[in-house]
Coordinates of C-alpha atoms and ligand atoms in Angstrom, one line a residue:
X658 CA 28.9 -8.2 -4.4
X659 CA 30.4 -6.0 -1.6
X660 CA 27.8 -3.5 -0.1
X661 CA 29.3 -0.1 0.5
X662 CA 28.0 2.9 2.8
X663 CA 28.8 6.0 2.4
X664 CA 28.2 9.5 3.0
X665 CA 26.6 11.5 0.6
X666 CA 28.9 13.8 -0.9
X667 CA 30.3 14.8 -4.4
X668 CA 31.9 11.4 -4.9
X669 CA 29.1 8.9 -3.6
X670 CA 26.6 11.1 -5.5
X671 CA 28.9 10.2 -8.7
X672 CA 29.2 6.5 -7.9
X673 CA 25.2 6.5 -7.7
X674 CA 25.3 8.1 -11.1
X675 CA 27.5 5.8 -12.7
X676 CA 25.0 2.8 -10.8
X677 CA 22.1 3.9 -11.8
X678 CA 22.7 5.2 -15.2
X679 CA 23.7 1.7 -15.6
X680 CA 20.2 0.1 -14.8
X681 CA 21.4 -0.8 -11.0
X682 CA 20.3 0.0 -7.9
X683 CA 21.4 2.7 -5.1
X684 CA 19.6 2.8 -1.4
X685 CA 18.9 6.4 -0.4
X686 CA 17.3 8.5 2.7
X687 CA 14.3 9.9 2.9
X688 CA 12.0 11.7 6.1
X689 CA 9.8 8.1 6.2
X690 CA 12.4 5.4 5.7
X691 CA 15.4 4.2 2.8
X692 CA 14.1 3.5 -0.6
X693 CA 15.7 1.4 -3.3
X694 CA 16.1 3.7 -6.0
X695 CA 16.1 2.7 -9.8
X696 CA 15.6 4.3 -13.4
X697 CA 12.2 4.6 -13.3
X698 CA 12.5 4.9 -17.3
X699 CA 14.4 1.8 -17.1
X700 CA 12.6 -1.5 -17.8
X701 CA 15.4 -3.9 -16.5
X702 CA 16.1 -1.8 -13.4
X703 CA 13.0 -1.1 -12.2
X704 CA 12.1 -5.0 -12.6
X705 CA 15.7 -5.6 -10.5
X706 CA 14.2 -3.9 -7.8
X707 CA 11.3 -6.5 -6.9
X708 CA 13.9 -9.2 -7.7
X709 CA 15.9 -7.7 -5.5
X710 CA 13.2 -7.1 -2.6
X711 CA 11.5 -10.4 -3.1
X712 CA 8.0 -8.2 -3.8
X713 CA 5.2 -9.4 -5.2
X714 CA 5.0 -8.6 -9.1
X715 CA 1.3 -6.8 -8.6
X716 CA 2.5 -3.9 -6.1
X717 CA 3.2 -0.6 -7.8
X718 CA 6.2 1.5 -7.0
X719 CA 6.2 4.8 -6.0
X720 CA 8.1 7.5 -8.5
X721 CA 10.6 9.7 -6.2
X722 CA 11.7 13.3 -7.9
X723 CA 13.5 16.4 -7.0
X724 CA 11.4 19.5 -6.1
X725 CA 12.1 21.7 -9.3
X726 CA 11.4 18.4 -11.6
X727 CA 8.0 19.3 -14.2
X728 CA 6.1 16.1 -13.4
X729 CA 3.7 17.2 -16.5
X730 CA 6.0 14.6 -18.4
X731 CA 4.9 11.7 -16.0
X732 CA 1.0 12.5 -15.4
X733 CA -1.4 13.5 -17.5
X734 CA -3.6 15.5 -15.2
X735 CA -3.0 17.2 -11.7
X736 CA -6.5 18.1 -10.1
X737 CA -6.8 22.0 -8.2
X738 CA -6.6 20.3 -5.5
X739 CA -4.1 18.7 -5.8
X740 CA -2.2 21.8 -6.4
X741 CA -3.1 23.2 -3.7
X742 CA -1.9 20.2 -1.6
X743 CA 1.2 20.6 -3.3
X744 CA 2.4 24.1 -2.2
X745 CA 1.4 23.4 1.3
X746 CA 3.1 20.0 2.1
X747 CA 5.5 19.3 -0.8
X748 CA 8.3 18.3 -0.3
X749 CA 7.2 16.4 2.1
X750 CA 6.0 12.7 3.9
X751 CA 3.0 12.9 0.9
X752 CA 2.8 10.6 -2.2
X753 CA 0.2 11.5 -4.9
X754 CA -1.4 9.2 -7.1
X755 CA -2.1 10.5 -10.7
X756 CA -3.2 9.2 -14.1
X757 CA 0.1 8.3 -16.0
X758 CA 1.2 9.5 -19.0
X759 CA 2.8 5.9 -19.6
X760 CA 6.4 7.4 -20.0
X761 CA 8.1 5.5 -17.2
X762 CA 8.5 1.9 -16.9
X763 CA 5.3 -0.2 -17.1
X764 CA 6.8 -2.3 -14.4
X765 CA 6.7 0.9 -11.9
X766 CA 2.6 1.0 -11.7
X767 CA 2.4 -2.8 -12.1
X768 CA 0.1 -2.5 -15.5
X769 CA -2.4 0.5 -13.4
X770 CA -2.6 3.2 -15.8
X771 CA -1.8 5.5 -12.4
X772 CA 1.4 6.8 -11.3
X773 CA 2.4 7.7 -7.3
X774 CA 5.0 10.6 -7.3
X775 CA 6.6 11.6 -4.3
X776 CA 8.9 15.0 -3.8
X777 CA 11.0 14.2 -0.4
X778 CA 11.7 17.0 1.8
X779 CA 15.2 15.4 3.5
X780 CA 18.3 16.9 2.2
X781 CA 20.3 14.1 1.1
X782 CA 17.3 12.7 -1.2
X783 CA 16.9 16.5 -2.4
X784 CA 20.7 16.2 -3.5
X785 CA 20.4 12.8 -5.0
X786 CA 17.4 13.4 -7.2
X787 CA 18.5 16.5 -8.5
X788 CA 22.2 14.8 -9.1
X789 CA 20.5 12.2 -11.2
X790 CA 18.0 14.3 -12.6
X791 CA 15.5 11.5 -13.1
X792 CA 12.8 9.9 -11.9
X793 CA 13.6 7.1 -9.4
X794 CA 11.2 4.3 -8.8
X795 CA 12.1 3.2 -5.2
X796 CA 10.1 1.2 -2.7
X797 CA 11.5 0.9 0.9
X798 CA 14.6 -0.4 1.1
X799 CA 14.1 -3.3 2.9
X800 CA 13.3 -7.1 2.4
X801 CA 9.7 -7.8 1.4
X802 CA 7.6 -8.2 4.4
X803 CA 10.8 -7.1 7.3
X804 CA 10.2 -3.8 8.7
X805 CA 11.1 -0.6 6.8
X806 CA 14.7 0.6 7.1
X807 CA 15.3 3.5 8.9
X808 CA 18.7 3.4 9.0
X809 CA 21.5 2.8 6.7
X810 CA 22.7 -0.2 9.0
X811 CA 19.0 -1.4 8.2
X812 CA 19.3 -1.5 4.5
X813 CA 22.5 -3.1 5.1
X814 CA 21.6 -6.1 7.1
X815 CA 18.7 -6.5 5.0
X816 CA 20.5 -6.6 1.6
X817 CA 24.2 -6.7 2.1
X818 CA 25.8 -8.8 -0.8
X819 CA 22.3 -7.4 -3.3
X820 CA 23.5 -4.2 -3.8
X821 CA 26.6 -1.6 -4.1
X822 CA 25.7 1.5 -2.9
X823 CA 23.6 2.6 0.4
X824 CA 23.6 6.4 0.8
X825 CA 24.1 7.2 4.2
X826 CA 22.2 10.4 5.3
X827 CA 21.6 9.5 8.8
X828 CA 18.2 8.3 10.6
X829 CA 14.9 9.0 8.9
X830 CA 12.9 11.3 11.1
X831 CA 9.7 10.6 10.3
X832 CA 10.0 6.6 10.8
X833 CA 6.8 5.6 8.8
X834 CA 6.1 5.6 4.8
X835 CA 4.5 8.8 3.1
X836 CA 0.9 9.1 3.4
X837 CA -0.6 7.5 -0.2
X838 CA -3.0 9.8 -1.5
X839 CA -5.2 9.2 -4.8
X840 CA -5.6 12.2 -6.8
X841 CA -7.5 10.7 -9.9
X842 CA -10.5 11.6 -8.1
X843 CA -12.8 14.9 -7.5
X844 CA -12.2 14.4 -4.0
X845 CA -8.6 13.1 -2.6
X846 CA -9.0 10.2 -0.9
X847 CA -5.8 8.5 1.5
X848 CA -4.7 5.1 0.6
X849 CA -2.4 4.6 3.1
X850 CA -2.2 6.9 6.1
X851 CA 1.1 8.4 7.6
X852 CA 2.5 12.1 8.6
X853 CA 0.5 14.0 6.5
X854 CA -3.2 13.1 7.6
X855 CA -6.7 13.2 6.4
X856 CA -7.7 15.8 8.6
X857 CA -4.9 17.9 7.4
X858 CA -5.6 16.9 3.6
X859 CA -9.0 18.1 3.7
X860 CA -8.3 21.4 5.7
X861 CA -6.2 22.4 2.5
X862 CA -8.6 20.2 0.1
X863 CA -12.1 20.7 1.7
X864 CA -12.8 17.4 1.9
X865 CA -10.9 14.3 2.2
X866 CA -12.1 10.2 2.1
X867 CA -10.1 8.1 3.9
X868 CA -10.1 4.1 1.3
X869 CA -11.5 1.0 3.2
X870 CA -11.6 -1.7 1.3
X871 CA -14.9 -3.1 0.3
X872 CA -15.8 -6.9 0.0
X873 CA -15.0 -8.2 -3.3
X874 CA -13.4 -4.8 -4.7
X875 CA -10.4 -4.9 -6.7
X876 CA -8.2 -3.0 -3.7
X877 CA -6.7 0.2 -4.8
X878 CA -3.5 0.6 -3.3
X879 CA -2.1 -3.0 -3.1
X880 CA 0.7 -3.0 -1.1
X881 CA -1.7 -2.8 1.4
X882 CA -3.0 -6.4 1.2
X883 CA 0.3 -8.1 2.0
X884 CA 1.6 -8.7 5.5
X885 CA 3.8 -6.1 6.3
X886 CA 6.5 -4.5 8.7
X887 CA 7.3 -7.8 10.5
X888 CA 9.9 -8.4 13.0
X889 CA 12.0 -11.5 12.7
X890 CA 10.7 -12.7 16.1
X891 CA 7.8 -13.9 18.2
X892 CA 5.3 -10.7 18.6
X893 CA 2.1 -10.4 20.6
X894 CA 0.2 -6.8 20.9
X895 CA -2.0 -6.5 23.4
X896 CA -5.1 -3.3 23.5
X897 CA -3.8 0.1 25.5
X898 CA -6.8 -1.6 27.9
X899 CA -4.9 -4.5 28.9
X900 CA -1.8 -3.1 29.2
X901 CA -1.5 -4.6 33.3
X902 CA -2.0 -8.5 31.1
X903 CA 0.6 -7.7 28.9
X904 CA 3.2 -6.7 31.2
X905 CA 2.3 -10.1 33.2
X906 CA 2.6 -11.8 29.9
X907 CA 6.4 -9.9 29.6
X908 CA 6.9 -11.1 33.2
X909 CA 6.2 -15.0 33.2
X910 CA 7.8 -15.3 29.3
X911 CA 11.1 -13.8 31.4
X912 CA 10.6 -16.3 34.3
X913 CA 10.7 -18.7 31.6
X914 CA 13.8 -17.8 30.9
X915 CA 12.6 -16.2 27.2
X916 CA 14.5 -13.3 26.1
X917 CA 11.6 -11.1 25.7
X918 CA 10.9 -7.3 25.3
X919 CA 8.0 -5.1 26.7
X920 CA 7.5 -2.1 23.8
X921 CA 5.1 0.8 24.7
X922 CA 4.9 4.1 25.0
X923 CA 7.0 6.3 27.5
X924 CA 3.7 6.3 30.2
X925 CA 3.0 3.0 30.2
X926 CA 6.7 2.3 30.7
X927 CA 6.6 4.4 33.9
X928 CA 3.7 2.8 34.6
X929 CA 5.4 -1.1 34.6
X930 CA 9.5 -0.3 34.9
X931 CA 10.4 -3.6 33.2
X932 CA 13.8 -4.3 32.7
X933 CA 13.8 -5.1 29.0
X934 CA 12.3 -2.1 27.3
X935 CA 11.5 -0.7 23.8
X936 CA 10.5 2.7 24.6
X937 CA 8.4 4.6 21.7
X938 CA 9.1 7.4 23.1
X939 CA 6.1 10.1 24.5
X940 CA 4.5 12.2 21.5
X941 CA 3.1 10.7 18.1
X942 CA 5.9 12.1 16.4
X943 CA 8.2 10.5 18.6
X944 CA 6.7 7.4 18.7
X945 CA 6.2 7.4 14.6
X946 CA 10.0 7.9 14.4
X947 CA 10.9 5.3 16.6
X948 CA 8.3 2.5 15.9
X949 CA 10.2 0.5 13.3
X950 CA 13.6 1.3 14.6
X951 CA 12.3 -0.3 18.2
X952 CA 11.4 -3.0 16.1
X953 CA 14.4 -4.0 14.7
X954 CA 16.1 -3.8 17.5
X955 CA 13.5 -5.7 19.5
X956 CA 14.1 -8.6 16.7
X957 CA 17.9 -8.6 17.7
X958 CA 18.0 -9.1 21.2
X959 CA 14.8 -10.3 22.2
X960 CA 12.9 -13.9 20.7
X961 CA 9.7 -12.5 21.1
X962 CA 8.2 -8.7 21.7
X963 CA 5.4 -8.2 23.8
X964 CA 3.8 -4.9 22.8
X965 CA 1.0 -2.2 24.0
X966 CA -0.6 -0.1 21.6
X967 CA -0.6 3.9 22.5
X968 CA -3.3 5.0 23.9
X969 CA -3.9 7.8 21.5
X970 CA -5.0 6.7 18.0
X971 CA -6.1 9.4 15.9
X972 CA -4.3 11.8 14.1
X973 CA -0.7 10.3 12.9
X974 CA -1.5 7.7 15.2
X975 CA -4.0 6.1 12.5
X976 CA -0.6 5.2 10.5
X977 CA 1.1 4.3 13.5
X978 CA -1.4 2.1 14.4
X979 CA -2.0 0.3 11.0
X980 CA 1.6 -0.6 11.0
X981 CA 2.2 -1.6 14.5
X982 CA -1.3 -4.3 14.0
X983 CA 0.6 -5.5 10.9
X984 CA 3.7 -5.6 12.5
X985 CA 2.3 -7.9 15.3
X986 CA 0.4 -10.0 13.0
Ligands
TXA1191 O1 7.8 7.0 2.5 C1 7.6 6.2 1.5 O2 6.6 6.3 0.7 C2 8.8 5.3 1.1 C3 10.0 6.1 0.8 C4 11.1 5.3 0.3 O3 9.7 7.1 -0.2 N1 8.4 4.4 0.1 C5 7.5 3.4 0.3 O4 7.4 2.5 -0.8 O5 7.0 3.1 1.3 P1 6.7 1.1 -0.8 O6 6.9 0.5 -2.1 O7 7.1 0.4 0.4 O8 5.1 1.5 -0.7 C6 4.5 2.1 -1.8 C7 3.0 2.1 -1.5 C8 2.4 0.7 -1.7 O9 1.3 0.5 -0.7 C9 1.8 0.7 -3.1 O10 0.7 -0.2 -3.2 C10 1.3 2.2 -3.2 O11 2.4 2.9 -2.6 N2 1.3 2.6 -4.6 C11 2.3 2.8 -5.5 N3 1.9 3.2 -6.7 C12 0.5 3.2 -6.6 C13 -0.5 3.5 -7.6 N4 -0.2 3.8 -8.8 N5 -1.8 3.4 -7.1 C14 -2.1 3.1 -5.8 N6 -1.1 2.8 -4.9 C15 0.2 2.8 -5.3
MG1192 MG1 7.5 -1.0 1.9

């Protein structure tokens, strides 16, 4: 199958029509990263997508519509808070996990009787979603395991020859998934951190619980078992702490003669000057943006990526952070 890219405009926007409405696949932008859209009322498409992907069978999908969609039909209950939530960061880098009304795909939730919607602020996803004027299951659009696409090149080297269409709309701003945030609840509680934070949930919400998994506990959000976000290359992270061993560790891997990367933040790289760098880049923004784009490129020219973590770690740094560890393994 020959993989196209293009631009997103009256005639791509038709093709992806014509693709979806018959059960395939189309890659499309969002703020985070690419997703792999399907029919999410579409049994066979939505079960193409983890064929597709390589994912495991048991990791739900997230449900992606357009702002003005009435997602009553999907769910059959949306909390106050939740509400609230909704007017002050919709559309936006938020996902919000409600009971299901069991009208899309089984295959989407993976058998849970929950349902994760997401309303994406970035233009071209606005303009696809309204186009299609359904709800689109769509994980990122990227191998299982491989780090997220945040490019259209991305989706391409990862599945060139698996699908038609990839949407181009540009670099994804944002650079890391939505935040996953369980609404079934009395209190909100984040699944999976990312842009929108706790601290920012419960300002709106009053309160906000942030899920650890428990010993023995049947895990509530479980895409976040797997391994995740890897490089196709040699990693080793080392604490902000011992950032002076890691740059050694850069320095005798290249007297080695090992192509090898140092990635860190902009201040540690002022810090060290090495030749070969991955810059992240100096604010959390930045350095959420360009995490998984410094990773794939890291995986291209280097054989292995010796990385720091940032020094700061709270805020949108918590989902930084819990990539980056699972990115290095
Ligand atoms: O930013 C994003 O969220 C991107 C873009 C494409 O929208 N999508 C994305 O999808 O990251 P994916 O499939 O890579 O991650 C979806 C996450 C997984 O951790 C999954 O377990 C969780 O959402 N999830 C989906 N449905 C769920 C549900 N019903 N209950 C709990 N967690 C759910
Ligand atoms: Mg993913």
């Amino acid at each position: 199958m020959d993989t196209k890219i293009l631009a997103i405009d009256d005639s791509s926007l038709a093709l992806s029509k014509k693709i979806i409405q018959g059960g395939g696949v189309v890659a499309f932008p969002t703020e985070t990263v690419y997703g792999l859209g399907a029919n999410a009322f579409d049994d066979g498409a939505v079960r193409s997508i983890f064929a597709i992907k390589g994912r495991p069978a048991d990791n739900p999908l997230i449900v992606h519509v357009h702002k003005d969609y009435d997602i009553n039909t999907l769910v059959s209950y949306i909390p106050e808070y939740a509400k609230l939530l909704a007017k002050v960061f919709l559309p936006g880098p938020l996902t919000m996990v409600y009971r299901s009304h069991n009208r899309v795909s089984a295959a989407v939730s993976c058998g849970l009787d929950t349902l994760a919607i997401r309303i994406p602020s970035h233009e071209g996803a606005q303009r696809f979603l309204r186009y299609l004027d359904l709800p689109i299951a769509a994980p990122s659009a990227n191998v299982s395991k491989h780090v997220s696409p945040v490019t259209a090149r991305h989706v391409y080297d990862d599945l060139k020859g698996k699908i038609e269409l990839v949407l181009d709309g540009g670099k994804c701003n944002g650079g890391i998934e939505s935040t996953v945030l369980d609404c079934t609840g009395e209190i909100p509680c984040v699944l999976r951190s990312g842009l929108v934070t706790a601290d920012m949930i419960a300002q709106v919400a009053g309160e906000c619980h942030e899920y650890v998994m428990k010993e023995g506990e049947k895990v509530r959000s479980p895409g976040m078992k797997y391994k995740h976000y890897s490089p196709n290359c040699r990693t080793a992270l080392f604490e902000y702490a011992d950032r002076a061993a890691a740059f050694e560790e850069y320095r005798k891997l290249k007297a080695e003669g090992k192509r090898v990367c140092f990635m860190a933040e902009s201040a540690v790289m002022r810090e060290f000057m090495p030749e070969d760098a991955l810059d992240l880049g100096a604010t959390d923004r930045e350095i959420a943006s360009n995490l998984y784009d410094k990773l794939r490129e890291g995986e291209r020219i280097a054989e292995i990526i010796v990385g720091v973590v940032p020094c700061k770690q709270d805020g949108v740094m918590v989902g930084v952070m819990n990539r980056m560890r699972k990115a290095f393994g």
